[in-house]
PDB file of C-alpha atoms in Angstrom:
ATOM      1  CA  MET N   1     188.632  70.957  93.468  1.00 76.00           C
ATOM      2  CA  PRO N   2     188.145  67.369  92.244  1.00 86.00           C
ATOM      3  CA  PRO N   3     184.669  65.833  92.451  1.00 93.00           C
ATOM      4  CA  ALA N   4     183.787  63.805  95.541  1.00 95.00           C
ATOM      5  CA  ARG N   5     184.468  60.095  95.157  1.00 97.00           C
ATOM      6  CA  ILE N   6     181.583  57.825  96.084  1.00 98.00           C
ATOM      7  CA  LEU N   7     181.591  54.043  96.440  1.00 98.00           C
ATOM      8  CA  VAL N   8     178.250  52.254  95.924  1.00 98.00           C
ATOM      9  CA  VAL N   9     178.015  48.681  97.234  1.00 98.00           C
ATOM     10  CA  ASP N  10     174.952  46.600  96.376  1.00 97.00           C
ATOM     11  CA  ASP N  11     174.525  43.001  95.227  1.00 96.00           C
ATOM     12  CA  GLU N  12     171.940  44.157  92.669  1.00 95.00           C
ATOM     13  CA  GLU N  13     173.710  45.476  89.582  1.00 96.00           C
ATOM     14  CA  ILE N  14     170.679  47.561  88.592  1.00 95.00           C
ATOM     15  CA  VAL N  15     170.889  49.494  91.882  1.00 95.00           C
ATOM     16  CA  CYS N  16     174.599  50.110  91.377  1.00 97.00           C
ATOM     17  CA  LEU N  17     174.062  51.341  87.823  1.00 96.00           C
ATOM     18  CA  SER N  18     171.127  53.528  88.857  1.00 95.00           C
ATOM     19  CA  CYS N  19     173.103  55.165  91.687  1.00 96.00           C
ATOM     20  CA  GLN N  20     176.091  55.605  89.395  1.00 97.00           C
ATOM     21  CA  ARG N  21     173.947  57.348  86.767  1.00 97.00           C
ATOM     22  CA  ILE N  22     172.189  59.593  89.294  1.00 96.00           C
ATOM     23  CA  LEU N  23     175.355  60.601  91.125  1.00 97.00           C
ATOM     24  CA  SER N  24     177.484  61.005  88.003  1.00 97.00           C
ATOM     25  CA  GLU N  25     174.899  63.457  86.688  1.00 96.00           C
ATOM     26  CA  GLU N  26     175.353  65.385  89.967  1.00 95.00           C
ATOM     27  CA  GLY N  27     179.077  65.658  89.186  1.00 96.00           C
ATOM     28  CA  TYR N  28     180.446  62.937  91.486  1.00 97.00           C
ATOM     29  CA  ASP N  29     183.075  60.321  90.643  1.00 98.00           C
ATOM     30  CA  VAL N  30     181.280  57.025  91.326  1.00 98.00           C
ATOM     31  CA  GLN N  31     182.618  53.487  91.573  1.00 98.00           C
ATOM     32  CA  THR N  32     180.444  50.424  92.229  1.00 98.00           C
ATOM     33  CA  ARG N  33     181.032  46.985  93.693  1.00 98.00           C
ATOM     34  CA  LEU N  34     178.656  44.017  94.003  1.00 98.00           C
ATOM     35  CA  SER N  35     179.920  42.661  97.332  1.00 97.00           C
ATOM     36  CA  GLY N  36     181.360  43.748 100.655  1.00 97.00           C
ATOM     37  CA  PRO N  37     184.747  42.078 100.169  1.00 98.00           C
ATOM     38  CA  GLU N  38     185.143  43.701  96.723  1.00 98.00           C
ATOM     39  CA  ALA N  39     184.273  47.101  98.213  1.00 98.00           C
ATOM     40  CA  LEU N  40     186.728  46.772 101.102  1.00 98.00           C
ATOM     41  CA  LYS N  41     189.469  45.718  98.667  1.00 98.00           C
ATOM     42  CA  LEU N  42     188.821  48.852  96.579  1.00 98.00           C
ATOM     43  CA  LEU N  43     188.777  51.061  99.694  1.00 97.00           C
ATOM     44  CA  ALA N  44     192.206  49.709 100.606  1.00 97.00           C
ATOM     45  CA  GLU N  45     193.497  50.732  97.171  1.00 97.00           C
ATOM     46  CA  GLU N  46     191.762  54.085  96.587  1.00 96.00           C
ATOM     47  CA  PRO N  47     190.420  56.921  98.757  1.00 95.00           C
ATOM     48  CA  PHE N  48     186.692  57.646  98.843  1.00 97.00           C
ATOM     49  CA  ASP N  49     184.707  60.492 100.357  1.00 96.00           C
ATOM     50  CA  LEU N  50     181.503  58.513 100.921  1.00 97.00           C
ATOM     51  CA  ALA N  51     180.164  54.966 100.780  1.00 98.00           C
ATOM     52  CA  ILE N  52     176.599  53.900 100.029  1.00 98.00           C
ATOM     53  CA  VAL N  53     176.078  50.332 101.233  1.00 97.00           C
ATOM     54  CA  ASP N  54     173.139  47.939 100.874  1.00 95.00           C
ATOM     55  CA  LEU N  55     172.061  46.394 104.161  1.00 93.00           C
ATOM     56  CA  LYS N  56     171.122  42.931 102.867  1.00 91.00           C
ATOM     57  CA  MET N  57     173.779  41.219 100.771  1.00 94.00           C
ATOM     58  CA  PRO N  58     174.799  37.571 100.573  1.00 93.00           C
ATOM     59  CA  GLY N  59     177.993  36.610 102.353  1.00 93.00           C
ATOM     60  CA  MET N  60     179.191  39.778 104.048  1.00 95.00           C
ATOM     61  CA  ASP N  61     176.127  41.880 104.862  1.00 93.00           C
ATOM     62  CA  GLY N  62     175.951  45.673 104.900  1.00 94.00           C
ATOM     63  CA  LEU N  63     176.358  45.991 108.673  1.00 93.00           C
ATOM     64  CA  GLU N  64     179.633  44.047 108.483  1.00 95.00           C
ATOM     65  CA  VAL N  65     180.813  46.327 105.667  1.00 97.00           C
ATOM     66  CA  LEU N  66     179.752  49.383 107.682  1.00 96.00           C
ATOM     67  CA  GLN N  67     181.655  48.189 110.751  1.00 95.00           C
ATOM     68  CA  ALA N  68     184.801  47.511 108.684  1.00 97.00           C
ATOM     69  CA  ILE N  69     184.626  50.971 107.086  1.00 97.00           C
ATOM     70  CA  LYS N  70     184.079  52.687 110.449  1.00 95.00           C
ATOM     71  CA  ARG N  71     187.047  50.754 111.896  1.00 96.00           C
ATOM     72  CA  ASP N  72     189.507  51.172 109.015  1.00 97.00           C
ATOM     73  CA  TYR N  73     188.305  54.400 107.324  1.00 95.00           C
ATOM     74  CA  PRO N  74     186.538  56.440 110.038  1.00 91.00           C
ATOM     75  CA  GLN N  75     186.594  59.611 107.915  1.00 89.00           C
ATOM     76  CA  VAL N  76     184.356  57.949 105.282  1.00 94.00           C
ATOM     77  CA  PRO N  77     180.655  58.443 106.062  1.00 94.00           C
ATOM     78  CA  VAL N  78     178.332  55.576 105.182  1.00 96.00           C
ATOM     79  CA  ILE N  79     174.759  55.762 103.960  1.00 96.00           C
ATOM     80  CA  MET N  80     172.840  52.496 104.309  1.00 95.00           C
ATOM     81  CA  ILE N  81     170.238  51.551 101.695  1.00 94.00           C
ATOM     82  CA  THR N  82     167.782  48.684 101.857  1.00 87.00           C
ATOM     83  CA  GLY N  83     164.676  47.260 100.308  1.00 84.00           C
ATOM     84  CA  TYR N  84     163.785  45.749 103.683  1.00 77.00           C
ATOM     85  CA  ALA N  85     163.258  48.965 105.625  1.00 66.00           C
ATOM     86  CA  THR N  86     162.161  48.538 109.200  1.00 74.00           C
ATOM     87  CA  VAL N  87     162.559  50.764 112.214  1.00 76.00           C
ATOM     88  CA  GLU N  88     164.778  48.100 113.798  1.00 83.00           C
ATOM     89  CA  SER N  89     167.143  47.893 110.819  1.00 82.00           C
ATOM     90  CA  ALA N  90     167.394  51.692 110.622  1.00 81.00           C
ATOM     91  CA  VAL N  91     168.172  51.945 114.338  1.00 83.00           C
ATOM     92  CA  GLU N  92     170.752  49.154 114.108  1.00 86.00           C
ATOM     93  CA  ALA N  93     172.465  50.820 111.138  1.00 88.00           C
ATOM     94  CA  MET N  94     172.602  54.196 112.887  1.00 87.00           C
ATOM     95  CA  LYS N  95     173.914  52.631 116.112  1.00 90.00           C
ATOM     96  CA  SER N  96     176.628  50.931 114.071  1.00 90.00           C
ATOM     97  CA  GLY N  97     177.781  54.272 112.690  1.00 91.00           C
ATOM     98  CA  ALA N  98     175.767  54.904 109.528  1.00 94.00           C
ATOM     99  CA  LEU N  99     175.335  58.602 108.860  1.00 92.00           C
ATOM    100  CA  ASP N 100     171.976  58.114 107.162  1.00 92.00           C
ATOM    101  CA  TYR N 101     169.543  55.468 105.986  1.00 90.00           C
ATOM    102  CA  LEU N 102     167.655  55.397 102.685  1.00 91.00           C
ATOM    103  CA  PRO N 103     164.864  52.870 101.955  1.00 89.00           C
ATOM    104  CA  LYS N 104     164.463  51.418  98.459  1.00 88.00           C
ATOM    105  CA  PRO N 105     162.958  52.341  96.122  1.00 90.00           C
ATOM    106  CA  PHE N 106     164.357  55.854  96.238  1.00 92.00           C
ATOM    107  CA  THR N 107     164.097  58.722  93.808  1.00 94.00           C
ATOM    108  CA  PRO N 108     167.067  60.463  92.188  1.00 95.00           C
ATOM    109  CA  ASP N 109     166.277  63.566  94.254  1.00 95.00           C
ATOM    110  CA  GLU N 110     166.296  61.582  97.514  1.00 95.00           C
ATOM    111  CA  VAL N 111     169.713  60.122  96.703  1.00 96.00           C
ATOM    112  CA  ALA N 112     171.132  63.500  95.698  1.00 95.00           C
ATOM    113  CA  VAL N 113     169.898  65.212  98.881  1.00 95.00           C
ATOM    114  CA  VAL N 114     171.173  62.483 101.222  1.00 95.00           C
ATOM    115  CA  VAL N 115     174.565  62.390  99.483  1.00 96.00           C
ATOM    116  CA  LYS N 116     174.944  66.175  99.571  1.00 94.00           C
ATOM    117  CA  LYS N 117     174.083  66.217 103.278  1.00 93.00           C
ATOM    118  CA  ALA N 118     176.561  63.412 104.007  1.00 92.00           C
ATOM    119  CA  LEU N 119     179.388  65.128 102.117  1.00 92.00           C
ATOM    120  CA  GLU N 120     178.706  68.397 103.943  1.00 89.00           C
ATOM    121  CA  ALA N 121     178.867  66.531 107.281  1.00 84.00           C
ATOM    122  CA  ARG N 122     182.163  64.940 106.212  1.00 78.00           C
ATOM    123  CA  SER N 123     183.571  68.325 105.234  1.00 78.00           C
ATOM    124  CA  MET N 124     182.646  69.801 108.616  1.00 78.00           C
ATOM    125  CA  LEU N 125     184.192  66.823 110.423  1.00 72.00           C
ATOM    126  CA  LEU N 126     187.465  67.152 108.512  1.00 70.00           C
ATOM    127  CA  GLU N 127     187.545  70.912 109.111  1.00 69.00           C
ATOM    128  CA  ASN N 128     186.920  70.344 112.810  1.00 70.00           C
ATOM    129  CA  LEU N 129     189.744  67.796 112.991  1.00 66.00           C
ATOM    130  CA  TYR N 130     192.070  70.206 111.185  1.00 68.00           C
ATOM    131  CA  LEU N 131     191.206  73.086 113.517  1.00 68.00           C
ATOM    132  CA  ARG N 132     191.695  70.907 116.584  1.00 74.00           C
ATOM    133  CA  GLY N 133     195.102  69.978 115.265  1.00 75.00           C
ATOM    134  CA  GLU N 134     195.956  73.662 114.842  1.00 77.00           C
ATOM    135  CA  ILE N 135     195.042  74.438 118.466  1.00 73.00           C
TER     136      ILE N 135
END
Protein backbone atom coordinates (compact mmCIF):
# COMPACT_ATOMS: atom_id res chain seq x y z
CA MET A 1 0.00 0.00 0.00
CA PRO A 2 1.48 3.39 -0.96
CA PRO A 3 2.21 5.90 1.81
CA ALA A 4 -0.47 8.47 2.65
CA ARG A 5 -0.08 11.73 0.76
CA ILE A 6 -0.16 14.85 2.90
CA LEU A 7 -0.32 18.47 1.77
CA VAL A 8 1.08 21.10 4.17
CA VAL A 9 0.04 24.71 3.54
CA ASP A 10 1.73 27.49 5.51
CA ASP A 11 3.12 30.88 4.52
CA GLU A 12 6.17 30.24 6.71
CA GLU A 13 8.67 28.08 4.83
CA ILE A 14 10.26 26.89 8.07
CA VAL A 15 6.93 25.40 9.21
CA CYS A 16 6.48 23.65 5.87
CA LEU A 17 9.99 22.21 5.99
CA SER A 18 9.61 21.14 9.61
CA CYS A 19 6.30 19.35 8.93
CA GLN A 20 7.77 17.76 5.81
CA ARG A 21 10.75 16.42 7.77
CA ILE A 22 8.62 15.13 10.66
CA LEU A 23 6.03 13.46 8.45
CA SER A 24 8.51 12.06 5.94
CA GLU A 25 10.30 10.35 8.82
CA GLU A 26 6.91 8.79 9.72
CA GLY A 27 6.74 7.33 6.20
CA TYR A 28 4.32 9.78 4.58
CA ASP A 29 4.62 11.37 1.13
CA VAL A 30 4.56 15.11 1.89
CA GLN A 31 4.16 18.10 -0.41
CA THR A 32 4.21 21.72 0.76
CA ARG A 33 2.82 24.98 -0.56
CA LEU A 34 3.25 28.54 0.76
CA SER A 35 -0.22 29.86 -0.11
CA GLY A 36 -3.85 28.81 -0.38
CA PRO A 37 -4.12 29.32 -4.14
CA GLU A 38 -0.96 27.24 -4.74
CA ALA A 39 -2.36 24.47 -2.53
CA LEU A 40 -5.74 24.41 -4.27
CA LYS A 41 -4.00 24.29 -7.67
CA LEU A 42 -1.98 21.26 -6.52
CA LEU A 43 -5.09 19.56 -5.10
CA ALA A 44 -6.75 19.94 -8.50
CA GLU A 45 -3.79 18.16 -10.11
CA GLU A 46 -2.96 15.43 -7.57
CA PRO A 47 -4.87 13.41 -4.96
CA PHE A 48 -4.08 13.84 -1.27
CA ASP A 49 -5.20 11.92 1.79
CA LEU A 50 -4.86 14.82 4.24
CA ALA A 51 -4.22 18.56 4.32
CA ILE A 52 -2.57 20.53 7.11
CA VAL A 53 -3.43 24.22 6.72
CA ASP A 54 -2.25 27.31 8.59
CA LEU A 55 -5.09 29.50 9.81
CA LYS A 56 -3.44 32.90 9.29
CA MET A 57 -1.98 33.47 5.84
CA PRO A 58 -1.86 36.60 3.70
CA GLY A 59 -4.32 36.78 0.83
CA MET A 60 -6.40 33.63 1.10
CA ASP A 61 -6.55 32.65 4.77
CA GLY A 62 -6.73 29.12 6.15
CA LEU A 63 -10.49 29.16 6.70
CA GLU A 64 -11.02 30.00 3.01
CA VAL A 65 -8.69 27.15 2.04
CA LEU A 66 -10.53 24.82 4.43
CA GLN A 67 -13.91 25.76 2.96
CA ALA A 68 -12.65 25.21 -0.61
CA ILE A 69 -11.23 21.79 0.30
CA LYS A 70 -14.43 20.74 2.08
CA ARG A 71 -16.47 21.87 -0.95
CA ASP A 72 -14.30 20.39 -3.72
CA TYR A 73 -12.53 17.48 -1.95
CA PRO A 74 -14.82 16.41 0.92
CA GLN A 75 -12.93 13.13 1.41
CA VAL A 76 -9.76 15.04 2.38
CA PRO A 77 -9.63 15.77 6.12
CA VAL A 78 -8.07 19.07 7.16
CA ILE A 79 -6.02 19.80 10.25
CA MET A 80 -5.73 23.51 11.06
CA ILE A 81 -2.51 24.85 12.60
CA THR A 82 -1.93 28.32 13.99
CA GLY A 83 0.40 30.40 16.06
CA TYR A 84 -2.57 32.51 17.14
CA ALA A 85 -4.48 29.86 19.07
CA THR A 86 -7.65 31.03 20.72
CA VAL A 87 -10.78 29.17 21.72
CA GLU A 88 -12.72 31.23 19.17
CA SER A 89 -10.41 30.36 16.27
CA ALA A 90 -10.47 26.66 17.20
CA VAL A 91 -14.27 26.65 17.37
CA GLU A 92 -14.54 28.50 14.06
CA ALA A 93 -12.16 26.05 12.36
CA MET A 94 -14.06 23.02 13.69
CA LYS A 95 -17.43 24.51 12.68
CA SER A 96 -16.03 25.06 9.19
CA GLY A 97 -15.14 21.39 8.89
CA ALA A 98 -11.61 21.00 10.26
CA LEU A 99 -11.04 17.54 11.69
CA ASP A 100 -8.55 18.80 14.27
CA TYR A 101 -6.69 21.88 15.41
CA LEU A 102 -3.03 22.10 16.42
CA PRO A 103 -1.51 25.23 18.03
CA LYS A 104 2.04 26.30 17.18
CA PRO A 105 4.63 25.58 18.35
CA PHE A 106 4.00 21.85 18.21
CA THR A 107 6.28 18.92 18.83
CA PRO A 108 7.03 16.19 16.29
CA ASP A 109 5.07 13.74 18.45
CA GLU A 110 2.01 16.01 18.51
CA VAL A 111 2.03 16.28 14.72
CA ALA A 112 2.49 12.54 14.27
CA VAL A 113 -0.37 11.67 16.64
CA VAL A 114 -2.82 14.17 15.10
CA VAL A 115 -1.96 13.03 11.57
CA LYS A 116 -2.32 9.35 12.44
CA LYS A 117 -5.70 10.02 14.05
CA ALA A 118 -6.88 12.03 11.03
CA LEU A 119 -5.83 9.33 8.56
CA GLU A 120 -7.59 6.66 10.62
CA ALA A 121 -10.77 8.79 10.61
CA ARG A 122 -10.46 9.19 6.83
CA SER A 123 -10.02 5.44 6.39
CA MET A 124 -13.15 4.74 8.45
CA LEU A 125 -15.13 7.32 6.47
CA LEU A 126 -14.10 5.80 3.14
CA GLU A 127 -14.88 2.29 4.39
CA ASN A 128 -18.28 3.47 5.59
CA LEU A 129 -19.02 5.07 2.21
CA TYR A 130 -17.96 1.87 0.44
CA LEU A 131 -20.15 -0.31 2.66
CA ARG A 132 -23.13 1.98 2.18
CA GLY A 133 -22.64 1.69 -1.55
CA GLU A 134 -22.62 -2.11 -1.26
CA ILE A 135 -25.95 -2.12 0.62
